[in-house]
Amino acid sequence: MFSRNFSKILLSATAFGMLSACAVIDKKDTPQESNWFVQLFEKDGQSYADKATLAYSNGNFEKTLIYTTEALKDNPRNQQALLVGALAAEKLGRYNRARQYYEDLIIIDGNETSVLGSSNGQPQKLKEIAKNNLRAITIAQSNLTIEDRDGVKHFSISDDASEEISKRTIVNALNKETVESKEAKTTSLDDIFSPAERNIVSRFLILRELAEKDFITKDEFLSRRSANIGGLLPLTNKAPGVGIDAPTPSPDLIIERLEVLKEGVETRTITPREFSAERDVIIEALMSPAPRHRIKNKAPSKNILDAADDLRRLEILYDLNLITERERQAEKKAVEKYLGIDRSPKKPVAESVATQTSAPATTPQAVAPENNIVATPKPEEPNKVAAPITPNVSSPF
């Protein structure tokens, strides 16, 4: 009985002593002492961190991750283990784990430096190495897969995904371009645009947005638009290039990829040549400026209902600011022409006959004024050509 009571008293005294110690530490703990306390245990797990570094230097990346895990069990803040673990995870394509380790290094924000993973071969702070390599991972993970089929570049995207993307792209653009509600037009997209036609419209919308955001030059915009405008105006222009009606990613995805590449150049994660090469591939896959092969243009409508859909389609393209007023009127006349509708003004029959039969015997001469200067008629002013719908952009490249 005495031993049991003695054990209880000893346990209570120990607990009281621990609580008192915690209170004293908490009371006397200053920021300086707190930093010292963290640094005291910062090197825990160092033995495994050294083994991980040695394994990484020997190219054994799987073993590096094993040692890294053991080191981080002892000390989750061991910066050496976090760095070599992140680098090894990158080598093995395990980007999510590498991202986690780099983010931990950024949060720790220590003063340690290293040559491993440095972008310039000189010692850098681990936080800076982590930031630069995180950008490189973002570039790798946001890659747009582009395939080359029959000499034409295509975005790798399924038809099902594309159908939803293209419709959403057009609806968002309509809401942005128009002031008044266009619910009737947006709800009828399925009725008047086929999936292939929606893909074409989406590509022109993306092309225009790239020009507005200075990812392509004005000349690049114009050359691609003029070479493929037949995809929007089939009756008055040459057919567009093959592949323009294929599925395409959303504008946000393409612009995000280009922004990541541009940031990679600014931080020297990739070279300007690498940026330019991938940018050119993306733009080429979107729309070619000189198509080697062209698709067959849509045939003219031969009945009133189909022609009405053609005219409604023109109205939407105009609302999207993809065609000019002059282009719309020219295509509208072509639609009516194939239906046999002639809206050109005609002279009255009686006036026409009178003009043909009653020609004057002599051509009247213009009476010269007293100063013998003959009045010449003013030449007619040429029809004003509508300005092309080209954003006033300049190239940042």
Coordinates of C-alpha atoms in Angstrom, one line a residue:
M1 CA 0.0 0.0 0.0
F2 CA 2.8 2.3 0.9
S3 CA 4.6 1.7 -2.4
R4 CA 1.4 2.4 -4.4
N5 CA 0.9 5.7 -2.6
F6 CA 4.5 6.6 -3.0
S7 CA 4.3 6.0 -6.8
K8 CA 1.3 8.3 -7.0
I9 CA 3.1 11.0 -5.0
L10 CA 6.2 10.7 -7.3
L11 CA 4.1 10.8 -10.4
S12 CA 2.2 13.9 -9.2
A13 CA 5.5 15.6 -8.3
T14 CA 7.0 14.8 -11.7
A15 CA 3.9 16.2 -13.5
F16 CA 4.0 19.3 -11.4
G17 CA 7.7 19.8 -12.1
M18 CA 7.1 19.5 -15.9
L19 CA 4.2 22.0 -15.8
S20 CA 6.3 24.4 -13.8
A21 CA 9.2 24.1 -16.3
C22 CA 6.9 24.7 -19.2
A23 CA 5.5 27.8 -17.4
V24 CA 9.1 29.1 -16.8
I25 CA 10.1 28.5 -20.4
D26 CA 7.0 30.1 -21.7
K27 CA 7.5 33.1 -19.4
K28 CA 11.1 33.6 -20.2
D29 CA 10.9 32.6 -23.9
T30 CA 12.1 35.6 -26.0
P31 CA 12.2 35.6 -29.9
Q32 CA 15.9 35.3 -29.7
E33 CA 15.8 32.3 -27.5
S34 CA 13.0 30.8 -29.6
N35 CA 15.1 31.0 -32.7
W36 CA 18.0 29.4 -30.8
F37 CA 15.6 26.6 -29.7
V38 CA 14.6 25.9 -33.3
Q39 CA 18.2 26.0 -34.6
L40 CA 19.3 23.6 -31.8
F41 CA 17.1 20.8 -33.4
E42 CA 17.5 22.0 -37.0
K43 CA 20.2 19.5 -37.7
D44 CA 18.2 16.5 -36.5
G45 CA 18.1 13.8 -39.2
Q46 CA 21.4 15.1 -40.6
S47 CA 22.9 11.7 -40.9
Y48 CA 20.1 10.6 -43.2
A49 CA 20.2 14.0 -45.1
D50 CA 24.0 13.4 -45.8
K51 CA 23.2 9.9 -47.1
A52 CA 20.4 11.3 -49.3
T53 CA 22.9 13.8 -50.7
L54 CA 25.4 11.2 -51.4
A55 CA 22.8 9.0 -53.1
Y56 CA 21.7 11.9 -55.3
S57 CA 25.3 12.7 -56.3
N58 CA 25.6 9.0 -57.4
G59 CA 22.4 9.2 -59.5
N60 CA 20.5 6.9 -57.2
F61 CA 17.3 8.9 -57.0
E62 CA 15.1 6.2 -55.5
K63 CA 17.5 5.7 -52.6
T64 CA 17.7 9.5 -52.2
L65 CA 13.9 9.6 -51.5
I66 CA 14.2 6.8 -49.0
Y67 CA 16.9 8.6 -47.0
T68 CA 15.0 11.9 -47.4
T69 CA 11.9 10.3 -45.8
E70 CA 13.9 9.1 -42.9
A71 CA 15.6 12.4 -42.4
L72 CA 12.3 14.3 -42.4
K73 CA 10.8 11.9 -39.9
D74 CA 13.5 13.0 -37.4
N75 CA 13.2 16.7 -38.5
P76 CA 10.6 18.0 -41.0
R77 CA 12.6 21.2 -41.2
N78 CA 15.9 19.7 -42.4
Q79 CA 16.6 21.9 -45.4
Q80 CA 19.3 19.8 -46.9
A81 CA 17.0 16.8 -46.9
L82 CA 14.1 18.8 -48.4
L83 CA 16.3 20.1 -51.2
V84 CA 17.9 16.8 -52.4
G85 CA 14.5 15.1 -51.9
A86 CA 12.8 17.7 -54.2
L87 CA 15.5 17.4 -56.8
A88 CA 15.4 13.6 -56.8
A89 CA 11.6 13.7 -57.0
E90 CA 11.8 15.9 -60.1
K91 CA 14.3 13.5 -61.7
L92 CA 11.8 10.7 -61.2
G93 CA 8.9 12.8 -62.5
R94 CA 7.1 12.9 -59.2
Y95 CA 6.3 16.6 -59.5
N96 CA 3.7 16.7 -56.7
R97 CA 6.2 15.5 -54.1
A98 CA 8.9 17.9 -55.4
R99 CA 6.4 20.7 -55.2
Q100 CA 5.7 19.9 -51.6
Y101 CA 9.3 19.9 -50.6
Y102 CA 10.0 23.2 -52.4
E103 CA 7.0 24.9 -50.8
D104 CA 8.3 23.8 -47.4
L105 CA 11.7 25.3 -48.2
I106 CA 10.0 28.6 -49.1
I107 CA 8.1 28.6 -45.9
I108 CA 11.2 27.9 -43.7
D109 CA 13.0 30.8 -45.4
G110 CA 16.4 29.9 -44.0
N111 CA 19.8 31.3 -44.8
E112 CA 21.4 28.1 -46.0
T113 CA 22.9 28.1 -49.5
S114 CA 23.7 25.4 -52.0
V115 CA 25.0 24.8 -55.5
L116 CA 22.7 21.9 -56.0
G117 CA 19.7 23.0 -58.1
S118 CA 21.2 26.5 -58.6
S119 CA 20.3 28.1 -61.9
N120 CA 23.7 29.8 -62.4
G121 CA 26.1 27.3 -60.9
Q122 CA 26.8 29.6 -58.0
P123 CA 25.6 29.2 -54.4
Q124 CA 22.1 30.4 -53.9
K125 CA 19.7 30.6 -51.0
L126 CA 17.6 27.4 -50.8
K127 CA 14.5 29.6 -50.9
E128 CA 15.5 31.1 -54.3
I129 CA 16.4 27.6 -55.7
A130 CA 13.0 26.4 -54.5
K131 CA 11.2 29.3 -56.2
N132 CA 12.9 28.9 -59.5
N133 CA 12.4 25.1 -59.6
L134 CA 8.8 25.5 -58.7
R135 CA 8.3 27.6 -61.8
A136 CA 10.0 24.9 -63.9
I137 CA 7.6 22.3 -62.4
T138 CA 4.6 24.6 -63.3
I139 CA 5.9 24.7 -66.9
A140 CA 6.2 21.0 -67.0
Q141 CA 2.8 20.3 -65.5
S142 CA 0.9 22.9 -67.7
N143 CA 2.2 21.5 -71.0
L144 CA -0.1 21.6 -74.0
T145 CA 0.3 18.3 -75.9
I146 CA 0.4 18.9 -79.7
E147 CA 0.5 16.1 -82.2
D148 CA 1.6 16.2 -85.8
R149 CA -0.8 14.3 -88.1
D150 CA -0.4 14.4 -91.8
G151 CA 1.8 17.4 -91.6
V152 CA -0.8 19.4 -89.6
K153 CA -0.4 20.2 -85.9
H154 CA -3.3 19.3 -83.7
F155 CA -4.0 19.9 -80.0
S156 CA -4.5 16.6 -78.2
I157 CA -8.0 17.0 -76.8
S158 CA -11.1 14.7 -77.0
D159 CA -14.2 15.6 -79.0
D160 CA -16.4 15.4 -75.9
A161 CA -14.3 17.9 -74.0
S162 CA -14.0 20.2 -77.0
E163 CA -17.7 20.3 -77.6
E164 CA -18.3 21.8 -74.1
I165 CA -15.2 24.1 -74.3
S166 CA -16.1 25.6 -77.7
K167 CA -19.7 26.4 -76.6
R168 CA -18.5 28.0 -73.4
T169 CA -15.9 30.0 -75.2
I170 CA -18.5 31.5 -77.6
V171 CA -21.1 32.2 -74.9
N172 CA -18.4 34.0 -72.7
A173 CA -17.3 36.0 -75.7
L174 CA -20.9 37.0 -76.5
N175 CA -21.5 38.2 -72.9
K176 CA -18.3 40.2 -73.1
E177 CA -18.9 41.8 -76.5
T178 CA -22.6 42.7 -76.3
V179 CA -24.3 45.1 -74.0
E180 CA -27.9 43.8 -74.4
S181 CA -29.0 40.3 -73.5
K182 CA -28.3 37.8 -76.2
E183 CA -30.0 34.8 -74.6
A184 CA -31.9 33.9 -77.7
K185 CA -28.7 33.7 -79.7
T186 CA -26.7 31.9 -77.1
T187 CA -29.4 29.2 -76.5
S188 CA -29.6 28.6 -80.2
L189 CA -25.8 27.9 -80.8
D190 CA -26.5 24.2 -81.1
D191 CA -29.1 24.8 -83.8
I192 CA -27.1 27.0 -86.1
F193 CA -23.4 26.0 -85.4
S194 CA -22.2 22.4 -85.8
P195 CA -19.4 21.2 -83.5
A196 CA -16.9 21.7 -86.2
E197 CA -18.1 25.3 -86.8
R198 CA -17.9 26.1 -83.1
N199 CA -14.3 24.9 -83.1
I200 CA -13.6 27.3 -85.9
V201 CA -15.2 30.2 -84.1
S202 CA -13.3 29.4 -80.9
R203 CA -10.0 29.5 -82.8
F204 CA -10.7 32.9 -84.1
L205 CA -11.7 34.1 -80.7
I206 CA -8.5 32.7 -79.2
L207 CA -6.4 34.3 -82.0
R208 CA -7.9 37.7 -81.3
E209 CA -7.3 37.4 -77.5
L210 CA -3.7 36.4 -78.1
A211 CA -3.3 39.6 -80.2
E212 CA -4.9 41.8 -77.6
K213 CA -2.6 40.4 -74.9
D214 CA 0.5 40.9 -77.0
F215 CA 1.3 37.2 -77.4
I216 CA 1.3 37.5 -81.2
T217 CA 2.1 40.5 -83.4
K218 CA -0.4 42.4 -85.6
D219 CA 1.2 40.8 -88.7
E220 CA 0.8 37.3 -87.2
F221 CA -2.9 38.0 -86.5
L222 CA -3.6 39.4 -90.0
S223 CA -1.8 36.7 -91.9
R224 CA -3.6 33.9 -90.0
R225 CA -7.0 35.6 -90.2
S226 CA -6.8 36.4 -93.9
A227 CA -5.6 32.8 -94.8
N228 CA -8.5 31.2 -92.9
I229 CA -11.4 33.7 -92.8
G230 CA -13.2 31.4 -95.2
G231 CA -14.0 29.3 -92.1
L232 CA -16.3 32.1 -91.0
L233 CA -17.3 33.5 -94.4
P234 CA -17.4 30.5 -96.8
L235 CA -19.3 32.0 -99.7
T236 CA -17.0 35.0 -100.2
N237 CA -13.6 33.7 -99.2
K238 CA -11.2 30.9 -99.9
A239 CA -11.6 27.8 -97.8
P240 CA -9.5 27.6 -94.5
G241 CA -6.7 25.3 -93.8
V242 CA -7.1 21.6 -92.8
G243 CA -7.3 21.2 -89.0
I244 CA -9.1 24.5 -88.3
D245 CA -12.3 22.6 -87.4
A246 CA -10.5 20.2 -85.0
P247 CA -10.9 20.4 -81.2
T248 CA -9.1 23.1 -79.4
P249 CA -8.3 23.9 -75.7
S250 CA -9.9 26.8 -74.0
P251 CA -8.5 30.3 -74.4
D252 CA -7.6 30.4 -70.7
L253 CA -5.5 27.2 -70.9
I254 CA -3.5 28.5 -74.0
I255 CA -2.9 31.9 -72.5
E256 CA -1.9 30.4 -69.1
R257 CA 0.6 28.2 -70.8
L258 CA 2.1 31.2 -72.7
E259 CA 2.3 33.3 -69.5
V260 CA 4.1 30.4 -67.7
L261 CA 6.6 30.2 -70.5
K262 CA 7.1 34.0 -70.5
E263 CA 7.7 33.9 -66.8
G264 CA 10.1 31.1 -67.3
V265 CA 12.2 33.3 -69.6
E266 CA 12.1 36.2 -67.1
T267 CA 13.4 33.9 -64.3
R268 CA 15.9 32.1 -66.6
T269 CA 14.2 28.8 -66.0
I270 CA 14.0 28.3 -69.8
T271 CA 15.9 30.1 -72.6
P272 CA 14.3 32.6 -75.0
R273 CA 14.9 30.1 -77.8
E274 CA 13.0 27.4 -75.9
F275 CA 10.2 29.9 -75.3
S276 CA 10.0 31.0 -78.9
A277 CA 10.0 27.4 -80.2
E278 CA 7.1 26.3 -78.1
R279 CA 5.2 29.5 -78.6
D280 CA 5.5 29.1 -82.4
V281 CA 4.3 25.4 -82.2
I282 CA 1.2 26.5 -80.2
I283 CA 0.3 29.3 -82.6
E284 CA 0.9 27.0 -85.6
A285 CA -1.4 24.4 -84.0
L286 CA -4.1 27.1 -83.5
M287 CA -4.1 28.5 -87.0
S288 CA -1.6 28.3 -89.9
P289 CA -0.8 31.4 -91.9
A290 CA 0.0 29.4 -95.1
P291 CA -2.1 26.2 -95.1
R292 CA -0.7 23.6 -97.5
H293 CA -4.1 21.8 -97.6
R294 CA -7.6 23.3 -97.3
I295 CA -10.9 21.9 -96.2
K296 CA -14.0 22.0 -98.5
N297 CA -16.0 25.1 -97.8
K298 CA -19.7 24.8 -96.8
A299 CA -22.0 24.6 -99.8
P300 CA -24.5 27.5 -100.3
S301 CA -28.0 27.0 -98.8
K302 CA -30.7 26.2 -101.3
N303 CA -33.8 26.7 -99.1
I304 CA -35.2 29.4 -97.0
L305 CA -34.7 27.7 -93.6
D306 CA -31.0 26.9 -94.1
A307 CA -30.4 30.4 -95.5
A308 CA -32.1 31.9 -92.4
D309 CA -29.6 30.0 -90.2
D310 CA -26.7 31.3 -92.3
L311 CA -27.9 34.9 -91.7
R312 CA -28.3 34.3 -88.0
R313 CA -24.8 32.9 -87.9
L314 CA -23.6 36.1 -89.5
E315 CA -25.3 38.2 -86.9
I316 CA -23.5 36.2 -84.1
L317 CA -20.1 36.5 -85.8
Y318 CA -20.7 40.2 -86.1
D319 CA -21.7 40.5 -82.4
L320 CA -18.5 38.6 -81.5
N321 CA -16.6 41.3 -83.4
L322 CA -15.0 38.6 -85.6
I323 CA -16.2 40.1 -89.0
T324 CA -16.6 43.7 -90.2
E325 CA -19.8 45.2 -91.4
R326 CA -18.6 45.2 -95.0
E327 CA -17.8 41.5 -94.7
R328 CA -21.2 40.7 -93.2
Q329 CA -23.0 42.5 -96.0
A330 CA -20.9 40.8 -98.7
E331 CA -21.7 37.4 -97.3
K332 CA -25.3 38.3 -96.8
K333 CA -25.6 39.2 -100.5
A334 CA -24.0 35.9 -101.5
V335 CA -26.5 34.0 -99.4
E336 CA -29.4 35.8 -101.0
K337 CA -27.9 35.4 -104.5
Y338 CA -27.8 31.6 -104.2
L339 CA -31.5 31.7 -103.2
G340 CA -32.3 33.8 -106.3
I341 CA -33.0 37.0 -104.5
D342 CA -31.8 40.1 -106.2
R343 CA -32.0 43.2 -104.1
S344 CA -30.2 45.6 -106.4
P345 CA -32.2 48.7 -107.4
K346 CA -33.7 48.5 -110.9
K347 CA -34.7 51.3 -113.2
P348 CA -38.4 51.6 -114.2
V349 CA -39.1 49.9 -117.5
A350 CA -40.7 53.0 -119.2
E351 CA -37.6 55.1 -118.3
S352 CA -35.3 52.4 -119.6
V353 CA -37.1 52.1 -123.0
A354 CA -37.3 55.9 -123.4
T355 CA -33.6 56.1 -122.7
Q356 CA -32.8 53.5 -125.4
T357 CA -35.2 55.0 -128.2
S358 CA -34.9 58.7 -127.7
A359 CA -31.2 59.3 -128.1
P360 CA -30.5 63.0 -128.9
A361 CA -29.4 63.9 -132.4
T362 CA -26.6 66.0 -131.3
T363 CA -24.6 65.8 -128.1
P364 CA -25.0 69.1 -126.3
Q365 CA -21.8 70.9 -125.6
A366 CA -21.0 72.3 -122.2
V367 CA -21.4 76.1 -122.3
A368 CA -18.1 77.6 -121.2
P369 CA -18.3 80.5 -118.9
E370 CA -16.9 83.9 -119.9
N371 CA -13.4 83.2 -118.7
N372 CA -13.3 80.2 -121.1
I373 CA -12.8 77.7 -118.2
V374 CA -14.7 74.5 -118.8
A375 CA -16.3 73.1 -115.7
T376 CA -15.3 69.5 -115.1
P377 CA -17.5 67.2 -113.0
K378 CA -16.2 66.2 -109.6
P379 CA -15.0 62.6 -109.5
E380 CA -17.1 60.3 -107.3
E381 CA -15.7 59.6 -104.0
P382 CA -14.6 55.9 -103.7
N383 CA -16.5 53.8 -101.3
K384 CA -14.9 53.9 -97.8
V385 CA -13.4 50.5 -96.8
A386 CA -14.2 49.4 -93.3
A387 CA -11.1 49.1 -91.1
P388 CA -10.1 45.5 -90.4
I389 CA -11.0 44.2 -86.9
T390 CA -7.4 44.1 -85.8
P391 CA -6.3 45.0 -82.3
N392 CA -3.8 47.8 -82.3
V393 CA -1.0 45.6 -80.9
S394 CA 2.7 45.6 -80.8
S395 CA 5.0 42.6 -80.4
P396 CA 6.6 41.9 -77.0
F397 CA 8.9 39.3 -78.5

